[in-house]
Coordinates of C-alpha atoms in Angstrom, one line a residue:
F1 CA -38.9 -8.0 3.6
K2 CA -38.1 -7.5 -0.1
I3 CA -35.0 -5.8 -1.4
R4 CA -34.4 -4.3 -4.9
P5 CA -32.4 -1.7 -6.8
L6 CA -34.2 1.7 -6.9
Q7 CA -32.8 2.6 -10.3
S8 CA -32.1 0.8 -13.6
V9 CA -29.1 -1.4 -13.6
R10 CA -29.6 -2.8 -17.1
G11 CA -26.3 -3.2 -18.9
R12 CA -24.3 -1.8 -15.9
H13 CA -21.4 -3.1 -13.8
V14 CA -22.9 -3.1 -10.3
F15 CA -20.7 -3.2 -7.1
V16 CA -22.4 -4.4 -3.9
L17 CA -20.7 -3.4 -0.7
A18 CA -21.7 -5.6 2.3
S19 CA -19.6 -6.7 5.2
L20 CA -21.0 -10.0 6.6
Y21 CA -20.8 -9.8 10.4
S22 CA -23.4 -9.8 13.2
D23 CA -24.3 -6.5 14.9
P24 CA -27.0 -5.5 17.5
D25 CA -29.6 -5.1 14.7
L26 CA -29.0 -8.0 12.3
S27 CA -27.4 -11.4 12.5
V28 CA -24.8 -12.4 9.9
N29 CA -27.4 -14.8 8.5
D30 CA -30.0 -11.9 8.1
K31 CA -27.3 -9.9 6.2
L32 CA -26.4 -12.9 4.1
L33 CA -30.0 -13.6 3.0
R34 CA -30.5 -10.0 2.1
L35 CA -27.3 -10.0 0.1
L36 CA -28.3 -13.2 -1.8
M37 CA -31.8 -11.8 -2.6
F38 CA -30.4 -8.4 -3.7
T39 CA -27.8 -10.0 -5.9
G40 CA -30.5 -12.2 -7.5
A41 CA -32.7 -9.1 -8.1
L42 CA -29.7 -7.3 -9.8
R43 CA -29.2 -10.3 -12.1
D44 CA -32.9 -10.4 -13.0
A45 CA -32.8 -6.6 -13.6
S46 CA -30.2 -7.3 -16.4
A47 CA -27.1 -6.1 -14.7
R48 CA -24.2 -6.7 -17.0
E49 CA -21.8 -7.7 -14.3
I50 CA -22.1 -8.0 -10.5
S51 CA -19.1 -7.6 -8.1
L52 CA -19.7 -8.3 -4.4
I53 CA -17.3 -6.3 -2.2
L54 CA -17.3 -8.2 1.1
P55 CA -14.7 -6.7 3.5
Y56 CA -15.5 -9.4 6.1
L57 CA -16.7 -12.8 4.8
A58 CA -18.7 -14.8 7.2
Y59 CA -17.9 -18.6 7.4
A60 CA -14.6 -18.1 5.7
R61 CA -12.7 -19.8 8.5
K62 CA -14.6 -23.0 8.1
D63 CA -12.8 -24.2 5.0
R64 CA -11.9 -27.8 5.9
R65 CA -13.1 -30.7 8.0
T66 CA -11.6 -30.9 11.5
K67 CA -14.0 -33.5 12.8
S68 CA -16.0 -36.3 11.1
R69 CA -19.0 -35.1 9.1
D70 CA -18.0 -31.4 9.5
P71 CA -19.6 -29.0 7.1
L72 CA -17.4 -27.2 4.5
S73 CA -19.2 -23.9 5.1
L74 CA -17.0 -21.7 2.9
R75 CA -17.7 -24.0 -0.1
Y76 CA -21.5 -23.9 0.5
L77 CA -21.4 -20.1 0.9
A78 CA -19.6 -19.8 -2.4
E79 CA -22.2 -22.1 -4.1
M80 CA -25.0 -19.9 -2.8
I81 CA -23.4 -16.7 -4.0
E82 CA -22.7 -18.2 -7.5
A83 CA -26.3 -19.5 -7.7
V84 CA -27.8 -16.0 -7.5
G85 CA -25.6 -14.7 -10.2
A86 CA -22.6 -12.9 -8.8
D87 CA -19.6 -12.7 -11.2
R88 CA -16.9 -11.6 -8.7
V89 CA -16.3 -11.6 -5.0
V90 CA -13.7 -9.4 -3.3
C91 CA -12.7 -9.9 0.4
F92 CA -10.2 -8.5 2.8
E93 CA -7.6 -10.8 4.5
V94 CA -9.4 -14.1 4.5
H95 CA -8.2 -16.8 6.8
N96 CA -6.9 -19.1 4.1
P97 CA -6.5 -17.4 0.7
A98 CA -6.0 -20.7 -1.2
A99 CA -9.1 -22.3 0.2
Y100 CA -11.1 -19.1 -0.5
E101 CA -10.0 -18.9 -4.1
N102 CA -10.6 -22.6 -4.6
A103 CA -14.1 -22.5 -3.1
F104 CA -15.4 -20.2 -5.9
R105 CA -15.8 -21.1 -9.5
R106 CA -16.2 -17.4 -10.3
V107 CA -13.5 -14.7 -9.9
A108 CA -12.4 -14.5 -6.2
E109 CA -10.1 -11.5 -5.4
H110 CA -8.2 -11.1 -2.1
L111 CA -7.1 -7.8 -0.6
K112 CA -4.4 -7.5 2.0
A113 CA -4.7 -4.8 4.7
T114 CA -0.9 -4.2 4.8
S115 CA -1.1 -0.7 3.4
V116 CA -3.9 0.2 5.9
F117 CA -1.6 -0.7 8.8
L118 CA 1.7 0.7 7.4
R119 CA 0.7 4.3 6.8
P120 CA 0.0 5.2 10.5
L121 CA 2.7 2.9 12.0
L122 CA 5.7 3.8 9.9
P123 CA 6.6 7.1 11.6
E124 CA 6.9 5.4 15.0
L125 CA 8.8 2.4 13.7
R126 CA 11.6 4.1 11.7
S127 CA 13.9 4.5 14.7
E128 CA 13.1 1.2 16.4
S129 CA 14.2 -2.5 16.1
V130 CA 11.2 -4.5 15.0
T131 CA 10.2 -8.2 15.1
V132 CA 7.1 -9.5 13.2
V133 CA 5.4 -12.5 14.9
S134 CA 2.7 -14.8 13.8
P135 CA 0.6 -16.1 16.7
D136 CA 0.5 -19.5 15.2
T137 CA 2.1 -21.6 12.4
G138 CA -0.9 -21.2 10.1
G139 CA -0.3 -17.4 9.8
Y140 CA 3.5 -17.7 9.2
K141 CA 3.1 -16.8 5.5
R142 CA 1.0 -13.7 6.4
A143 CA 3.7 -12.6 8.9
Q144 CA 6.5 -13.2 6.4
D145 CA 4.7 -11.1 3.7
F146 CA 4.1 -8.3 6.2
R147 CA 7.7 -8.4 7.3
E148 CA 8.9 -8.0 3.7
Q149 CA 6.6 -5.1 3.1
L150 CA 7.5 -3.4 6.3
A151 CA 11.2 -3.8 5.6
R152 CA 10.8 -2.2 2.2
A153 CA 8.8 0.6 3.7
L154 CA 11.5 1.2 6.3
D155 CA 14.2 1.0 3.6
K156 CA 15.8 -2.0 5.3
E157 CA 16.8 -5.5 4.2
A158 CA 14.2 -8.1 5.2
S159 CA 16.8 -9.7 7.4
E160 CA 17.0 -6.6 9.5
V161 CA 13.4 -7.2 10.6
E162 CA 13.2 -10.3 12.8
L163 CA 10.5 -13.0 12.2
A164 CA 9.1 -15.5 14.6
F165 CA 6.0 -17.6 15.3
V166 CA 4.3 -19.3 18.2
E167 CA 3.4 -22.9 18.2
K168 CA -0.3 -23.7 18.6
K169 CA -2.0 -27.1 18.6
R170 CA -5.5 -28.3 18.9
S171 CA -6.4 -31.7 20.3
A172 CA -9.9 -33.1 21.0
G173 CA -11.2 -29.5 20.7
E174 CA -8.7 -28.2 23.3
L175 CA -6.3 -25.4 22.3
T176 CA -2.7 -25.7 23.6
H177 CA 0.0 -23.2 23.0
G178 CA 3.7 -24.0 22.6
R179 CA 7.0 -22.2 22.5
L180 CA 8.0 -19.1 20.7
V181 CA 10.1 -20.0 17.6
G182 CA 12.6 -17.4 16.4
S183 CA 14.5 -14.4 17.7
V184 CA 12.6 -11.5 19.3
T185 CA 14.1 -8.1 19.5
K186 CA 14.2 -6.0 22.7
G187 CA 12.4 -3.3 20.8
T188 CA 8.9 -3.5 19.3
V189 CA 7.1 -6.7 18.4
I190 CA 4.2 -6.7 15.9
I191 CA 1.9 -9.7 16.1
I192 CA 0.0 -9.9 12.8
D193 CA -3.2 -12.0 12.3
D194 CA -6.3 -12.0 10.1
L195 CA -8.8 -11.6 12.9
I196 CA -9.4 -11.4 16.7
V197 CA -12.2 -13.5 18.3
T198 CA -11.5 -14.2 21.9
G199 CA -8.0 -12.8 21.9
R200 CA -6.5 -15.8 23.8
T201 CA -4.0 -16.6 21.0
L202 CA -2.8 -13.0 20.8
V203 CA -2.4 -12.7 24.6
H204 CA -0.4 -15.9 24.7
A205 CA 1.9 -14.7 21.9
A206 CA 2.3 -11.3 23.6
R207 CA 3.3 -12.9 26.9
A208 CA 5.8 -15.1 25.2
C209 CA 7.3 -12.1 23.4
K210 CA 7.5 -10.1 26.6
A211 CA 9.2 -13.0 28.4
Q212 CA 11.9 -12.9 25.7
G213 CA 12.6 -9.2 26.3
A214 CA 10.2 -7.3 24.0
S215 CA 9.8 -3.7 25.2
R216 CA 6.3 -3.4 23.7
V217 CA 3.9 -5.5 21.8
L218 CA 1.5 -4.3 19.1
A219 CA -1.3 -6.6 17.8
L220 CA -2.5 -6.0 14.2
A221 CA -5.6 -7.8 12.9
T222 CA -7.7 -6.9 9.9
H223 CA -11.0 -8.0 11.4
G224 CA -12.0 -7.3 15.0
V225 CA -14.8 -9.8 15.4
F226 CA -14.5 -9.9 19.3
H227 CA -16.3 -12.5 21.2
P228 CA -17.9 -11.1 24.4
S229 CA -15.1 -12.6 26.5
A230 CA -12.5 -10.6 24.5
D231 CA -13.2 -7.5 26.7
Q232 CA -11.6 -9.2 29.7
I233 CA -8.9 -11.3 27.9
L234 CA -7.5 -8.4 25.8
A235 CA -7.1 -6.2 28.9
D236 CA -4.0 -8.2 29.7
P237 CA -1.0 -5.8 30.1
A238 CA 1.2 -8.0 27.8
L239 CA -0.6 -6.3 24.9
D240 CA 0.4 -2.7 24.7
R241 CA -1.7 -1.8 21.7
I242 CA -4.4 -3.3 19.4
V243 CA -4.9 -2.1 15.9
V244 CA -7.9 -3.3 13.7
T245 CA -9.7 -2.0 10.7
D246 CA -13.3 -1.1 10.4
T247 CA -14.3 -4.1 8.3
V248 CA -16.1 -5.1 11.5
P249 CA -17.0 -2.3 13.9
P250 CA -15.8 -3.3 17.4
W251 CA -19.2 -2.9 19.0
R252 CA -18.7 -5.8 21.5
I253 CA -15.8 -4.0 23.2
Q254 CA -17.2 -2.1 26.1
G255 CA -14.5 -1.9 28.7
D256 CA -12.2 1.2 28.9
Q257 CA -9.1 -0.9 29.4
V258 CA -9.3 -2.4 25.9
K259 CA -10.8 0.7 24.3
N260 CA -8.0 2.9 25.5
K261 CA -5.3 0.8 23.8
M262 CA -7.3 0.1 20.6
T263 CA -7.0 1.9 17.3
V264 CA -9.6 1.4 14.5
L265 CA -8.2 2.2 11.0
S266 CA -10.4 2.9 8.0
A267 CA -10.3 0.6 5.0
T268 CA -12.4 2.9 3.0
D269 CA -9.7 4.3 0.8
L270 CA -8.4 0.9 -0.2
T271 CA -11.9 -0.4 -0.8
A272 CA -12.7 2.6 -3.1
R273 CA -9.5 2.3 -5.0
A274 CA -10.0 -1.5 -5.5
I275 CA -13.5 -0.8 -6.9
E276 CA -12.1 1.8 -9.3
T277 CA -9.3 -0.6 -10.4
I278 CA -11.7 -3.5 -11.1
H279 CA -14.0 -1.2 -13.0
T280 CA -11.1 0.1 -15.2
H281 CA -9.7 -3.5 -15.7
G282 CA -6.5 -2.7 -13.7
S283 CA -4.4 -5.0 -11.5
L284 CA -5.3 -5.3 -7.8
T285 CA -1.9 -6.7 -7.1
R286 CA -0.2 -3.7 -8.6
L287 CA -2.6 -1.4 -6.8
M288 CA -1.6 -2.7 -3.4
E289 CA 2.1 -2.5 -4.3
E290 CA 1.7 1.1 -5.4
I291 CA -0.1 2.1 -2.2
V292 CA 2.7 0.6 0.0
E293 CA 5.3 2.2 -2.1
S294 CA 3.6 5.6 -1.7
D295 CA 3.9 5.3 2.1
M296 CA 7.7 4.9 2.0

């Protein structure tokens, strides 16, 4: 194949929107190669500035070595993107924001999906006691940030929204789950994570919360990647509801048990407003604050 812009981009700021996930038609590597070639073609066509809007960034989780001679896939991906001439990369809810920002020598922007989740959830949470839970220690900062935003949106002190996390360890490639650390309310528990793959971590956290007296458990994850085994694992009754965004369409979920308790929220509005803000030299941090404040 070949890929090129169909109109002149000379002297223009070009935004390329491409979510890097596999689907039934193209693998993630097919999509990545097309993105690299298209970005290079834009640079050769004299685009003034090229911003890649990548709602889901493939290989972003592989940001460190966990075994001898492991690849640093995120760094290699960043080098390829920079080599073809991109000036900026914008992604939603990457696994490790610090590693993502350090991998790129060009501008690397990070968007949080907090506002996407808060808008539809606020009405049902206003009259309930709520606990925010991270399914592992690595996501504790994410859960802490979400708890603060949620408390502000509910017009509460942060201390009025409980915060907890579940211990998780990996040894010789085997994943082991530990205890729930923190107080869990008898009301609603919100488990927040960046993505769902198999769902095992979420289900373990949900079971731990139910065992501590939670009346219902909601799982929020920006990216619903969903391994084929997720269909069976996420059907577990400990999870009452699953909410994801459309950065990755949940095409692997086929069973009605999971479909019936899943909600897919659109990230289109936030993406569009982020593009406008970048183009007009505004602040993405302020944009996300304004969106959350408007939901209060």
